[in-house]
XYZ file of C-alpha atoms in Angstrom:
767
model
C 40.552 -31.595 -117.995
C 39.690 -30.602 -114.305
C 37.522 -28.011 -115.633
C 35.123 -30.686 -117.583
C 35.639 -33.117 -114.548
C 34.009 -30.029 -112.458
C 31.288 -29.222 -115.425
C 30.378 -32.988 -115.579
C 30.008 -32.852 -112.077
C 28.133 -29.524 -112.034
C 25.859 -31.432 -114.705
C 25.418 -34.810 -113.332
C 24.882 -32.656 -109.731
C 21.634 -30.948 -111.762
C 20.774 -34.063 -113.435
C 20.468 -35.687 -110.102
C 18.551 -32.768 -108.458
C 16.108 -33.089 -111.163
C 15.637 -36.655 -111.227
C 15.259 -36.578 -107.017
C 12.723 -33.369 -107.684
C 11.029 -35.264 -110.169
C 10.746 -38.250 -107.956
C 9.703 -35.895 -104.891
C 6.729 -34.290 -106.766
C 5.408 -37.813 -107.990
C 5.824 -39.333 -104.196
C 4.158 -35.625 -103.248
C 1.123 -36.421 -105.925
C 1.284 -39.941 -104.899
C 0.519 -38.952 -100.922
C -2.276 -36.564 -101.784
C -3.984 -38.632 -103.659
C -3.096 -41.141 -100.743
C -4.056 -38.473 -98.179
C -7.675 -37.461 -100.435
C -8.660 -40.986 -100.187
C -8.234 -41.388 -96.483
C -9.329 -38.028 -95.697
C -12.953 -39.167 -97.985
C -12.708 -42.499 -95.790
C -12.047 -40.596 -93.063
C -14.887 -38.079 -93.398
C -17.649 -40.967 -94.531
C -16.664 -43.141 -91.233
C -17.116 -39.612 -89.159
C -20.182 -39.057 -90.908
C -21.836 -42.651 -90.762
C -20.830 -42.142 -86.982
C -22.833 -39.121 -86.937
C -25.936 -40.371 -88.678
C -25.997 -43.611 -86.799
C -25.867 -41.530 -83.199
C -28.602 -39.509 -84.475
C -30.761 -42.676 -85.673
C -29.845 -43.970 -82.117
C -30.810 -40.796 -80.175
C -34.297 -41.095 -82.124
C -35.066 -44.396 -81.687
C -34.550 -43.976 -78.031
C -36.478 -40.696 -77.705
C -39.347 -42.598 -79.598
C -38.977 -45.531 -77.602
C -39.042 -43.752 -74.175
C -41.671 -41.673 -75.557
C -43.906 -44.631 -76.429
C -43.309 -46.072 -72.951
C -44.272 -43.012 -71.191
C -47.895 -42.432 -73.211
C -48.292 -46.324 -72.825
C -47.955 -46.035 -68.829
C -50.166 -42.946 -69.031
C -53.132 -45.215 -70.374
C -53.160 -47.174 -67.136
C -52.465 -44.071 -64.648
C -55.020 -43.636 -62.005
C -56.564 -40.604 -63.367
C -56.940 -42.427 -66.318
C -58.484 -45.496 -64.903
C -60.560 -43.576 -62.274
C -62.359 -41.559 -65.232
C -63.167 -44.846 -67.202
C -64.523 -46.430 -63.878
C -66.431 -43.701 -62.831
C -67.862 -43.442 -66.168
C -68.524 -47.237 -66.782
C -70.332 -47.035 -63.377
C -72.934 -44.480 -64.656
C -71.759 -41.611 -62.551
C -72.590 -38.334 -64.318
C -70.515 -34.920 -64.408
C -71.967 -33.473 -61.152
C -71.841 -36.069 -59.391
C -67.966 -37.271 -59.584
C -67.465 -38.055 -63.105
C -66.881 -34.176 -63.720
C -64.284 -33.845 -60.875
C -62.292 -37.503 -62.531
C -62.241 -35.536 -65.818
C -60.943 -32.262 -64.616
C -58.093 -34.770 -63.032
C -57.283 -36.363 -66.019
C -57.264 -33.110 -67.999
C -55.096 -31.707 -65.377
C -52.359 -34.690 -65.350
C -52.069 -34.286 -69.217
C -51.279 -30.580 -68.694
C -48.558 -31.723 -66.228
C -47.235 -34.194 -68.549
C -46.957 -31.318 -71.067
C -45.278 -29.021 -68.899
C -43.074 -31.544 -66.733
C -41.378 -33.626 -69.629
C -38.893 -31.494 -71.251
C -35.397 -31.674 -73.243
C -33.198 -28.861 -72.829
C -36.184 -27.111 -71.255
C -38.011 -27.326 -74.840
C -41.448 -29.251 -73.854
C -41.437 -33.179 -75.634
C -44.994 -33.022 -76.308
C -47.257 -30.111 -77.998
C -50.851 -31.245 -77.160
C -52.703 -34.306 -75.731
C -56.419 -36.028 -77.149
C -58.071 -38.538 -75.427
C -60.821 -40.015 -77.840
C -63.690 -42.081 -77.165
C -63.966 -45.507 -79.046
C -66.587 -44.514 -80.818
C -64.790 -41.315 -82.074
C -66.032 -38.328 -79.695
C -63.182 -36.403 -78.016
C -63.038 -36.570 -74.615
C -60.457 -34.399 -73.334
C -57.997 -31.729 -75.569
C -55.378 -29.800 -73.666
C -55.015 -27.771 -76.755
C -58.571 -26.622 -76.405
C -59.334 -27.220 -80.001
C -61.852 -29.651 -79.338
C -63.748 -30.965 -82.359
C -66.976 -32.806 -81.144
C -65.890 -36.226 -83.183
C -62.794 -37.614 -84.369
C -62.567 -40.563 -87.609
C -61.644 -43.471 -85.480
C -61.293 -45.779 -88.687
C -57.488 -43.803 -89.387
C -56.667 -44.359 -85.199
C -57.795 -48.156 -85.806
C -55.845 -49.117 -88.920
C -53.212 -46.794 -87.475
C -52.860 -49.312 -83.883
C -53.102 -52.392 -85.713
C -50.173 -51.978 -87.902
C -46.656 -52.869 -87.033
C -45.494 -49.232 -85.749
C -47.603 -46.702 -83.714
C -46.123 -43.785 -84.823
C -47.662 -41.545 -87.589
C -47.299 -38.420 -89.557
C -50.166 -36.032 -90.054
C -50.688 -32.617 -91.125
C -52.206 -29.155 -90.133
C -52.448 -25.926 -91.914
C -49.255 -25.051 -90.346
C -46.350 -27.547 -90.582
C -45.998 -31.353 -90.420
C -46.254 -33.122 -86.709
C -45.945 -36.441 -85.141
C -48.488 -38.568 -83.670
C -48.594 -41.167 -81.123
C -51.474 -43.639 -80.789
C -52.221 -45.676 -77.512
C -55.250 -47.680 -76.724
C -56.823 -47.232 -73.828
C -58.217 -50.357 -71.866
C -60.663 -50.764 -69.157
C -61.589 -54.432 -68.010
C -59.649 -55.825 -70.492
C -61.565 -54.194 -73.478
C -60.626 -51.153 -75.624
C -62.482 -47.892 -74.575
C -60.781 -45.097 -75.895
C -57.427 -43.582 -77.613
C -54.824 -41.471 -76.677
C -53.282 -39.251 -78.929
C -50.005 -37.417 -78.272
C -48.459 -34.648 -80.849
C -44.445 -34.698 -80.479
C -42.688 -30.972 -80.308
C -40.811 -31.545 -83.539
C -38.670 -28.722 -82.169
C -37.266 -31.373 -79.571
C -36.212 -33.598 -82.386
C -34.753 -30.646 -84.675
C -32.774 -29.381 -81.559
C -31.415 -32.719 -81.015
C -30.260 -33.657 -84.669
C -28.368 -29.903 -84.801
C -26.652 -30.206 -82.200
C -23.342 -30.711 -84.096
C -24.477 -28.960 -86.921
C -22.918 -25.247 -88.401
C -22.982 -23.160 -91.381
C -20.540 -24.321 -92.928
C -20.838 -27.674 -92.550
C -22.537 -27.918 -96.065
C -25.392 -30.503 -95.101
C -29.173 -31.385 -95.276
C -31.186 -34.079 -93.506
C -34.645 -34.852 -93.674
C -37.081 -37.262 -91.301
C -39.366 -38.931 -93.657
C -42.397 -41.061 -93.736
C -44.631 -42.419 -96.311
C -43.825 -39.497 -98.797
C -43.866 -37.199 -95.935
C -40.867 -34.963 -94.708
C -39.763 -32.458 -91.880
C -36.805 -30.621 -92.778
C -34.176 -30.681 -89.503
C -31.268 -28.896 -91.140
C -29.850 -27.414 -94.970
C -26.677 -25.578 -95.040
C -26.383 -27.211 -98.432
C -27.057 -25.168 -101.896
C -29.359 -26.922 -104.793
C -26.885 -27.503 -107.331
C -24.055 -28.906 -104.948
C -27.047 -31.363 -104.180
C -27.577 -32.691 -107.777
C -23.710 -33.575 -108.273
C -23.299 -37.586 -108.300
C -20.419 -37.419 -105.895
C -22.923 -36.202 -102.798
C -22.839 -38.209 -99.844
C -26.273 -39.640 -98.642
C -27.251 -41.660 -95.900
C -30.741 -43.265 -95.158
C -31.491 -44.739 -91.910
C -34.450 -46.900 -90.343
C -35.573 -45.628 -87.311
C -36.033 -49.155 -85.594
C -39.423 -49.304 -83.991
C -40.939 -46.330 -86.188
C -42.116 -45.603 -89.674
C -39.228 -43.178 -90.267
C -36.098 -42.967 -92.570
C -33.342 -40.572 -91.589
C -32.051 -39.306 -94.901
C -28.902 -37.150 -94.485
C -26.590 -35.311 -97.742
C -23.150 -33.937 -96.991
C -20.670 -32.494 -99.302
C -17.587 -34.580 -100.040
C -14.123 -33.107 -98.676
C -12.924 -32.049 -102.138
C -15.758 -29.787 -102.630
C -15.249 -28.434 -99.560
C -11.833 -27.285 -99.735
C -9.860 -27.047 -103.396
C -6.592 -27.937 -102.252
C -7.238 -31.489 -101.524
C -9.470 -31.956 -104.991
C -9.207 -32.997 -107.754
C -8.506 -29.771 -109.830
C -5.294 -29.651 -107.575
C -3.771 -32.866 -108.071
C -4.408 -32.158 -112.066
C -2.751 -28.674 -111.667
C 0.387 -30.026 -109.883
C 0.746 -32.628 -112.521
C 0.480 -30.084 -115.537
C 3.317 -27.993 -113.709
C 5.404 -30.667 -113.027
C 6.831 -30.631 -116.617
C 8.338 -27.364 -116.719
C 9.342 -27.513 -113.381
C 11.276 -30.540 -114.255
C 13.022 -28.740 -117.344
C 13.640 -25.136 -115.385
C 15.618 -27.119 -112.618
C 18.384 -28.530 -115.641
C 19.043 -24.552 -115.605
C 17.756 -22.754 -112.208
C 16.672 -24.848 -109.594
C 19.078 -25.730 -106.607
C 19.168 -27.172 -103.642
C 17.332 -24.411 -101.495
C 14.462 -23.894 -103.381
C 14.096 -28.050 -103.043
C 13.716 -27.492 -99.514
C 11.747 -24.331 -99.127
C 8.469 -26.616 -101.242
C 9.398 -29.459 -99.012
C 8.466 -27.277 -95.901
C 5.480 -26.000 -97.869
C 4.326 -29.577 -98.082
C 4.849 -30.804 -95.061
C 3.608 -27.600 -93.442
C 0.175 -28.318 -95.473
C -0.023 -31.681 -94.472
C 0.408 -31.436 -90.726
C -2.387 -28.332 -91.143
C -4.531 -31.265 -92.334
C -3.698 -33.428 -89.324
C -4.630 -30.754 -86.724
C -8.313 -30.488 -89.069
C -9.136 -34.222 -88.892
C -7.777 -33.565 -85.111
C -10.221 -31.323 -84.239
C -13.324 -32.754 -85.849
C -12.381 -36.407 -84.087
C -12.414 -34.218 -80.552
C -15.770 -32.363 -81.507
C -17.010 -35.961 -82.571
C -16.135 -37.456 -78.960
C -17.493 -34.525 -77.066
C -20.707 -34.853 -79.304
C -20.938 -38.489 -78.146
C -20.222 -38.005 -74.465
C -22.889 -35.264 -74.598
C -25.318 -38.011 -75.971
C -24.330 -40.634 -73.445
C -25.309 -37.959 -70.700
C -28.321 -37.373 -72.399
C -28.713 -40.812 -72.370
C -28.551 -41.426 -68.580
C -30.591 -38.400 -67.496
C -33.617 -40.147 -69.980
C -33.028 -43.485 -68.156
C -33.117 -41.628 -64.780
C -35.780 -39.532 -65.459
C -38.160 -42.861 -66.850
C -37.473 -44.574 -63.450
C -37.189 -41.607 -60.759
C -40.238 -39.204 -59.696
C -39.216 -35.842 -60.697
C -40.610 -33.850 -57.249
C -39.018 -36.019 -54.867
C -36.041 -38.133 -56.279
C -37.673 -41.098 -55.012
C -38.125 -44.381 -57.529
C -41.318 -43.892 -59.349
C -44.042 -46.446 -59.848
C -42.670 -48.472 -62.468
C -39.000 -48.594 -60.725
C -40.420 -49.435 -57.334
C -42.926 -52.562 -59.013
C -39.346 -53.844 -60.710
C -37.527 -53.795 -57.108
C -40.272 -55.661 -55.224
C -40.325 -58.173 -57.872
C -36.278 -58.452 -57.853
C -36.144 -58.647 -53.637
C -39.062 -61.646 -53.809
C -36.768 -63.610 -56.054
C -34.325 -62.630 -53.856
C -36.789 -63.882 -50.847
C -37.939 -66.985 -52.687
C -33.953 -67.547 -52.992
C -33.486 -67.227 -49.316
C -36.500 -68.394 -47.788
C -36.798 -65.178 -46.613
C -39.783 -62.687 -45.884
C -41.020 -59.340 -47.250
C -42.618 -56.445 -45.792
C -44.686 -54.149 -48.193
C -46.146 -51.164 -46.781
C -48.259 -48.463 -48.196
C -48.019 -45.130 -46.997
C -50.659 -42.310 -47.522
C -51.182 -39.068 -46.720
C -54.452 -38.112 -44.946
C -56.720 -35.161 -45.747
C -53.571 -34.226 -48.502
C -56.181 -32.639 -50.628
C -57.083 -30.486 -48.513
C -53.914 -28.949 -48.128
C -53.456 -28.067 -52.244
C -57.071 -26.791 -52.452
C -56.611 -24.869 -49.297
C -52.638 -23.254 -49.535
C -51.810 -24.168 -52.670
C -50.036 -26.904 -55.013
C -46.348 -25.561 -54.073
C -47.772 -26.403 -50.525
C -48.630 -29.741 -51.580
C -44.934 -29.918 -53.065
C -43.125 -28.841 -49.988
C -45.055 -31.305 -48.025
C -44.399 -34.281 -50.613
C -40.628 -33.515 -50.446
C -40.639 -32.855 -46.543
C -42.074 -36.541 -45.790
C -39.939 -38.214 -48.172
C -36.761 -36.951 -46.571
C -38.776 -38.034 -43.203
C -39.396 -41.727 -44.114
C -35.762 -41.785 -45.935
C -34.383 -41.016 -42.503
C -36.097 -44.256 -40.483
C -35.432 -47.187 -43.150
C -31.979 -48.509 -43.916
C -29.904 -49.185 -46.985
C -31.369 -51.985 -48.128
C -35.110 -50.937 -47.902
C -36.892 -49.078 -51.386
C -38.906 -46.209 -51.000
C -40.556 -44.927 -54.039
C -43.520 -42.734 -54.500
C -46.171 -44.167 -56.402
C -48.115 -40.779 -57.378
C -50.068 -38.562 -55.641
C -49.341 -38.670 -52.062
C -48.944 -42.501 -51.654
C -45.608 -43.826 -50.939
C -44.591 -47.673 -51.213
C -42.029 -49.407 -48.859
C -40.305 -52.253 -49.164
C -38.783 -53.776 -46.445
C -36.528 -56.964 -47.247
C -35.244 -59.884 -45.165
C -38.213 -59.034 -42.509
C -36.977 -60.280 -39.336
C -40.942 -60.703 -37.519
C -44.440 -58.970 -37.245
C -42.782 -56.822 -34.102
C -40.240 -55.192 -36.397
C -42.703 -54.024 -38.761
C -45.008 -52.920 -35.991
C -42.329 -50.750 -34.379
C -41.348 -49.099 -37.875
C -45.037 -48.169 -38.471
C -44.879 -46.854 -35.086
C -41.663 -44.666 -35.935
C -43.698 -43.764 -39.147
C -46.516 -42.460 -37.573
C -44.137 -40.559 -34.922
C -42.468 -38.807 -37.808
C -45.533 -37.128 -38.646
C -46.418 -36.058 -35.077
C -43.788 -32.867 -35.960
C -45.000 -30.050 -37.283
C -44.824 -29.182 -40.928
C -44.171 -25.107 -41.669
C -44.916 -23.505 -44.698
C -44.693 -19.732 -45.066
C -44.654 -19.230 -40.989
C -47.354 -21.432 -40.990
C -48.000 -24.607 -38.689
C -49.647 -27.336 -39.610
C -50.188 -31.303 -39.155
C -50.722 -34.446 -41.207
C -51.015 -37.756 -40.277
C -50.628 -40.806 -41.907
C -52.384 -44.219 -42.712
C -50.537 -47.097 -43.127
C -51.312 -50.434 -44.903
C -49.212 -53.931 -44.533
C -49.124 -56.921 -46.375
C -46.172 -59.768 -46.061
C -44.714 -61.937 -48.311
C -45.230 -64.908 -48.992
C -48.073 -64.812 -46.355
C -50.189 -62.246 -48.239
C -49.163 -62.897 -51.318
C -46.637 -64.257 -53.629
C -46.211 -62.031 -56.265
C -45.915 -58.020 -56.992
C -49.527 -57.643 -57.552
C -51.055 -59.879 -55.076
C -48.610 -57.960 -52.014
C -49.558 -54.476 -53.411
C -53.238 -55.362 -53.667
C -52.787 -56.766 -50.197
C -51.405 -53.553 -48.733
C -53.860 -51.032 -50.156
C -56.761 -53.020 -49.162
C -55.145 -53.004 -45.602
C -54.357 -49.067 -45.909
C -57.923 -48.468 -46.932
C -59.467 -50.213 -44.016
C -57.384 -47.890 -41.954
C -58.778 -44.788 -43.489
C -62.049 -46.340 -42.881
C -61.680 -46.834 -39.185
C -60.512 -43.203 -38.669
C -57.108 -42.802 -39.770
C -53.574 -42.202 -38.641
C -52.960 -45.843 -37.603
C -51.544 -48.788 -39.165
C -52.692 -52.850 -40.027
C -51.973 -55.901 -41.661
C -53.793 -57.220 -43.979
C -56.306 -60.027 -43.593
C -58.180 -62.308 -45.708
C -61.619 -60.893 -44.508
C -61.031 -57.280 -45.875
C -60.529 -58.694 -49.590
C -64.176 -60.327 -49.130
C -65.559 -56.913 -47.535
C -63.981 -54.807 -50.698
C -65.508 -57.380 -53.055
C -68.851 -57.001 -50.992
C -68.692 -53.576 -51.414
C -67.448 -53.612 -55.223
C -70.531 -56.222 -56.043
C -73.065 -53.657 -53.764
C -71.760 -50.695 -55.382
C -72.354 -52.309 -59.192
C -75.485 -53.862 -58.279
C -76.735 -50.361 -56.951
C -76.074 -48.704 -60.063
C -78.126 -51.476 -62.056
C -80.657 -51.292 -59.535
C -81.188 -47.642 -59.708
C -80.741 -47.585 -63.563
C -83.676 -50.232 -63.946
C -86.276 -49.258 -61.442
C -85.486 -51.480 -58.866
C -85.606 -49.927 -55.811
C -88.719 -49.759 -54.050
C -90.275 -48.103 -50.929
C -92.180 -49.964 -48.432
C -94.700 -47.867 -46.502
C -95.353 -48.367 -42.459
C -98.065 -46.837 -40.919
C -98.405 -44.218 -38.482
C -101.380 -44.493 -36.148
C -103.209 -41.928 -33.885
C -102.976 -44.039 -30.577
C -106.451 -42.484 -29.320
C -108.842 -43.320 -32.546
C -106.606 -46.224 -33.393
C -106.811 -44.806 -37.157
C -104.102 -44.543 -39.772
C -103.043 -40.709 -40.280
C -99.774 -41.478 -42.003
C -97.221 -43.473 -43.327
C -93.292 -43.592 -42.697
C -91.517 -44.360 -46.558
C -88.860 -46.892 -45.918
C -86.850 -47.710 -49.139
C -85.874 -51.395 -49.642
C -83.910 -53.677 -52.453
C -83.727 -56.900 -53.240
C -81.077 -57.981 -55.454
C -81.834 -61.106 -57.937
C -78.069 -62.283 -57.286
C -77.036 -60.860 -53.777
C -80.623 -61.337 -52.116
C -82.061 -58.845 -50.061
C -79.686 -56.024 -48.700
C -80.155 -53.891 -45.661
C -81.000 -50.302 -46.120
C -78.167 -49.735 -43.360
C -75.821 -51.290 -45.936
C -76.460 -50.113 -49.052
C -77.908 -46.374 -47.998
C -74.436 -46.124 -46.555
C -72.529 -47.122 -49.437
C -74.733 -44.505 -51.453
C -73.510 -41.670 -48.988
C -69.843 -42.395 -49.658
C -70.422 -43.197 -53.961
C -72.707 -40.416 -54.800
C -75.980 -42.182 -55.180
C -77.665 -41.081 -52.217
C -78.755 -37.975 -54.098
C -80.382 -40.718 -56.820
C -82.057 -42.520 -53.793
C -83.590 -39.703 -52.632
C -84.796 -38.407 -55.831
C -86.554 -42.176 -56.152
C -87.923 -41.224 -52.662
C -89.470 -38.391 -52.864
C -91.001 -38.991 -56.487
C -92.431 -42.653 -55.050
C -93.505 -41.792 -51.799
C -95.625 -38.394 -53.145
C -97.128 -39.898 -56.103
C -98.610 -42.952 -54.111
C -99.682 -40.265 -51.437
C -101.667 -37.980 -53.939
C -103.691 -40.979 -54.941
C -104.396 -42.347 -51.098
C -105.860 -39.173 -50.336
C -108.706 -39.879 -52.066
C -108.921 -42.928 -49.579
C -108.100 -40.948 -46.191
C -106.031 -37.712 -45.440
C -102.923 -39.535 -44.839
C -99.327 -37.882 -44.300
C -96.287 -39.294 -46.080
C -92.754 -38.730 -43.854
C -89.375 -39.294 -45.667
C -86.243 -39.598 -43.860
C -83.367 -38.178 -45.645
C -79.790 -38.563 -45.225
C -77.770 -35.873 -43.847
C -75.205 -36.346 -46.710
C -78.314 -34.958 -48.699
C -78.450 -31.585 -47.090
C -75.243 -30.691 -48.179
C -76.728 -29.703 -51.784
C -79.329 -28.282 -50.002
C -80.556 -26.611 -53.678
C -80.517 -30.167 -54.971
C -82.450 -31.285 -52.193
C -85.217 -28.168 -52.537
C -85.676 -29.075 -56.190
C -86.441 -32.375 -55.559
C -89.053 -31.706 -53.185
C -90.449 -29.166 -55.336
C -90.460 -31.266 -58.319
C -92.219 -34.406 -56.206
C -94.634 -31.953 -55.144
C -96.121 -30.560 -58.328
C -95.436 -33.565 -60.569
C -97.466 -35.547 -57.579
C -100.111 -33.052 -57.170
C -99.670 -34.054 -53.485
C -100.364 -30.847 -51.117
C -97.538 -29.967 -49.252
C -98.984 -29.955 -45.789
C -99.435 -33.634 -46.526
C -95.389 -34.237 -46.796
C -93.709 -34.573 -43.661
C -89.784 -34.408 -43.540
C -88.082 -36.302 -41.162
C -84.481 -34.603 -40.067
C -81.673 -36.150 -37.550
C -80.425 -35.129 -34.616
C -76.759 -34.659 -35.885
C -77.505 -32.606 -38.815
C -78.885 -30.097 -36.407
C -75.616 -30.378 -34.228
C -73.519 -29.717 -37.893
C -75.904 -27.342 -39.579
C -75.059 -24.694 -41.367
C -77.047 -21.322 -42.428
C -78.111 -23.186 -45.874
C -79.406 -25.907 -43.815
C -81.359 -23.330 -41.469
C -82.664 -21.107 -44.735
C -83.439 -25.039 -46.252
C -85.900 -26.276 -43.349
C -87.482 -22.396 -42.940
C -88.457 -22.334 -46.505
C -90.337 -25.881 -46.489
C -91.666 -24.585 -43.183
C -93.322 -21.713 -44.864
C -94.368 -24.072 -47.797
C -96.645 -25.892 -45.451
C -94.316 -29.140 -45.427
C -93.737 -30.265 -41.444
C -90.916 -31.216 -39.974
C -90.039 -33.982 -37.861
C -87.072 -34.408 -35.626
C -86.330 -38.250 -36.321
C -84.633 -40.687 -33.542
C -84.670 -37.844 -30.370
C -82.668 -39.046 -27.465
C -79.885 -40.842 -29.394
C -78.052 -38.172 -30.496
C -76.804 -34.514 -29.061
C -80.923 -33.617 -27.505
C -79.971 -30.317 -26.833
C -83.508 -28.746 -26.045
C -81.992 -25.365 -28.255
C -83.110 -27.279 -31.400
C -86.868 -27.420 -30.266
C -86.635 -23.630 -30.124
C -84.641 -22.970 -32.670
C -86.115 -24.849 -35.733
C -90.071 -25.062 -36.216
C -90.789 -28.674 -35.968
C -94.034 -30.293 -35.719
C -93.706 -33.634 -34.113
C -90.638 -35.896 -32.244
C -90.013 -38.987 -32.890
C -88.968 -41.183 -29.638
C -86.394 -43.710 -31.229
C -87.060 -47.371 -30.939
C -84.354 -48.625 -28.542
C -86.339 -46.667 -25.807
C -89.045 -49.090 -26.025
C -87.232 -52.173 -26.162
C -87.656 -52.832 -22.357
C -89.394 -50.017 -21.055
C -91.485 -52.677 -19.041
C -88.186 -53.934 -17.187
C -86.319 -50.601 -17.063
C -87.214 -48.036 -15.056
C -85.164 -45.486 -16.610
C -86.285 -45.991 -20.003
C -89.562 -45.658 -18.572
C -88.428 -42.255 -16.991
C -86.614 -41.222 -19.872
C -89.753 -41.183 -22.657
C -91.876 -39.993 -19.697
C -89.758 -36.921 -19.760
C -89.431 -36.537 -23.258
C -93.513 -36.740 -24.393
C -93.773 -34.003 -21.224
C -91.269 -31.647 -22.561
C -92.575 -32.279 -26.238
C -95.881 -31.532 -25.007
C -95.047 -28.138 -23.229
C -93.414 -27.293 -26.353
C -96.558 -27.729 -28.281
C -95.079 -30.532 -30.116
C -96.677 -33.800 -31.479
C -94.986 -36.974 -30.463
C -94.620 -40.059 -32.390
C -93.223 -42.972 -30.379
C -91.287 -45.656 -33.185
C -90.817 -49.492 -31.954
C -94.462 -50.157 -30.813
C -94.424 -54.486 -30.384
C -96.723 -55.162 -27.879
C -100.313 -53.717 -26.156
C -98.552 -52.888 -23.207
C -96.595 -50.233 -25.111
C -99.730 -49.022 -26.447
C -101.740 -48.215 -23.352
C -98.554 -47.276 -21.404
C -97.946 -44.517 -24.141
C -101.833 -43.348 -24.442
C -101.619 -43.120 -20.673
C -98.750 -41.128 -21.048
C -100.350 -38.415 -23.712
C -97.997 -39.602 -26.481
C -100.462 -39.098 -29.728
C -98.664 -40.968 -32.469
C -97.485 -45.033 -32.418
C -95.535 -46.926 -35.279
C -94.580 -50.633 -35.482
C -95.006 -53.833 -35.923
C -97.643 -54.146 -33.400
C -100.019 -52.442 -35.812
C -97.940 -53.452 -39.054
C -94.797 -53.951 -40.742
C -93.521 -51.711 -43.805
C -95.673 -52.764 -46.624
C -95.327 -52.544 -50.323
C -97.482 -49.778 -52.113
C -100.376 -52.575 -52.823
C -100.500 -53.926 -49.821
C -100.300 -50.876 -47.841
C -103.363 -49.850 -49.951
C -105.384 -52.233 -48.750
C -104.698 -52.182 -45.361
C -105.813 -48.467 -45.628
C -109.172 -49.290 -47.245
C -109.534 -52.207 -44.830
C -108.445 -49.326 -41.823
C -111.706 -47.599 -43.127
C -114.766 -50.114 -43.012
C -115.323 -50.145 -38.708
C -115.085 -46.094 -38.973
C -117.789 -46.567 -42.257
C -119.927 -49.027 -40.490
C -120.109 -46.730 -36.878
C-alpha cells in the first residue's frame, strides 16, 4: 500500500511537473511573441524618431542656406556692383574692381561656410536677367544661361531644385537679385551634397541594413545603402517617406525589421519552439526533472536580459545622436548671427538688436545713440601687408572697442572695416562726445604686426533716437551719412548727423546721375574765352572752358561737377570730351585766324598718363589740328606732387610741339625750380591778384615780380581776370604779353566765339 502511495505520488509529481512545464512553454511562447511585437514597435518608434530627426536637420539646413544666400543678394559688394553697372561705369574705371570684389566675396563664402570641415557650397553663379553669366566661381563660365528655367523655378512655391551635370546630381538654390526695386540678376548656389550625406549618415553603419534616398521630381540622391535588393523586395521591410518642409524634397528610407536581423526573434524561432513543445512534454513523463526545468528557465531569462541590454545600448546611442544634433543646431544658429572673424554680432543680428532697443526706448521714453565706426585707409593695410594683417587689425580693433563700452551696449561688425555701436538709455550728447573721444584715443596706440608698428585712425558718425530717426533704417542711414561727412572733412574725428547732410548727399546723388546722363547724351558743352595780345589787341588764342546746364538742376558750376567727376572717375570722360571738341573747333578756326587753343587738365587725369597721352594724340589726329596750336595748362599742385611718369608725359608733349602753360601761378607752392625743371612756354597770373590791384600795393608788387621773373626766364605771361581798361594799360606798361577776362569777352559758345573771331579781323583787313 505504501509502495502504491509512493508510486502515485511520484506519478502525480511527474504529471504536475509536465503540466507546469507545458504551462511554462506556453508562457515562453506568449512572452516571446509579445517581446517580438514590442521589439518591432520599439524599432519602429526608434526609426521614426531617426527619420524625423534627419528631416528636421535637412529642413533647418536648407532654411539657413536659403536665408544666407538671400542675405548675400543684398550684400554691399552685390549692391555696389549693380549700382556701378546701372550708373554706366566701365570695367576700366570702377566696374571691374567691384566685379572682382563680388567674385572675392563669393569665394570667401565658399571657403568659410563649413560644416564639420566640409564646404556647404560647391559653386556660385551670378546670371544677369538676360541670361549672360556675370560671375562663376568654378570658372566654368558659359556665355549664356536659359533664364526661362530660372524664372519658372523662382516663380514656384519652392526655391530648391535638382539638376544634373555629367558627374552626379546636385542641388541648386536660385535667388533673384533686386536693384532699385526691380530684378536684375539671379544668384545660383550649388549645394555640396557631401555635407548632406555626411550629416544623414552619422548614425548609420554597415550592420544597420538600411537604405536612404533624397528624392525630388523623379531625381534621387543616394545617401546610404547597406541593404540587399532581395531584402528590399520583401513586404515586411519598414519604409518611411517624409516631405522636407519648404522644399520639393522627400526623404525616403528602407529598414530591415528586427526579425530579419536576428533569427532568435524571428517567426521561425517561434514555430520551432511550438513544434518542439509536444515531444518535450511527452519526454517529461519519463526523463524530465526539476533541475533540467531550472536550467531551461535560467537560459530563457539570460536571453531576455541580453535583448534588454541591446535595446538599452540602442536607446543610449539615439540619445547621444539627439544631443549631437542639438549642439549642431546651436552652432548653426550662432554662425547665422555672429561674425566668424571677430565673434561680434553680424549685420543682421545687430539690426535686430537695434530694433529691440528702439522698442524699449519707446516704452521708456529714452534716447538711443547709434554710432558708425569706420577704420580709415584700411584698404591700404590689406594691399600692402596682406589680409592676415587686416584680419589682425579687425580683431584687435573689436577688442579695443569692447573695452570702453558698457554691458548694455551692443557692438556689431557690419562688414569690412565698419562697426556699429548701439548705446541704449543715452543720458546726453556730452556723454556721446566723451565716448567718441575715448574711441579715437584707443587708436592712438600703434598696431604691431610681425614686429612692424603702424597706426590707423577712425571716422565716427553718430545719430540719436528719436531726434534723427524713429526706426532702424533712418538711424543707420543718418549715422552712415555723418560718418562719410567726417571722411570728406579729413577723417580721424566724429560728428553728429545734421539734416543738411542728407540734403548734400541727395544733391550729390542727383548730380552724379544727371552728369552720367549728360555725358551719355552729349549735353556737355565747351565755351571759349579769347586770349588777347595786349600789344596788338588781337585774339591770339582761346581757353576751352567746360559748361553744363541741366534741364532739371539748371546751371551747374564747373567747380562742383568737375570735383564730383574727379571722385567718381568720370573726369577721364570729361577730359576726352574737352580734347575732342576743343581740337576740332580750333582746327576749323585756323582758316579764320591762327589761334592757339588752351585746355586745362585736372591733376587726377595725370594719374593715368598713358590714357591722357592717348586722348591728346587722338584729338590732334582726328581733328587735324597742328600740335603747336595746342596749349596744355598745368596746375602748380600737380608739379608739387609729380612723379616720373608726369615728367615723361610733359617732355613727350613738348617734343611733339605742344605748348605748356603753368596755370594759376602764385596760388600754389610757386617754387622757382618748376620753371627751370619743366619747359613752360607761358605763365598765367591768377585772377585773384588783379581783383584790387589798383588799391592793393602788395598785389601790384607781386604782379610786377611775376612778370619780371617770367621775362628773365624768357616765358610769356598771360594775366587772367582782366576786368577794366586800367588793368589793360597797367599790364601793358609792365610788359605783360596777353590778357584774358570779361573786359574783352566772357566765355562764349563755339558759334558766338567764331563770330567774335570774324569780327576781330575786320579792322585788320581794312587797315
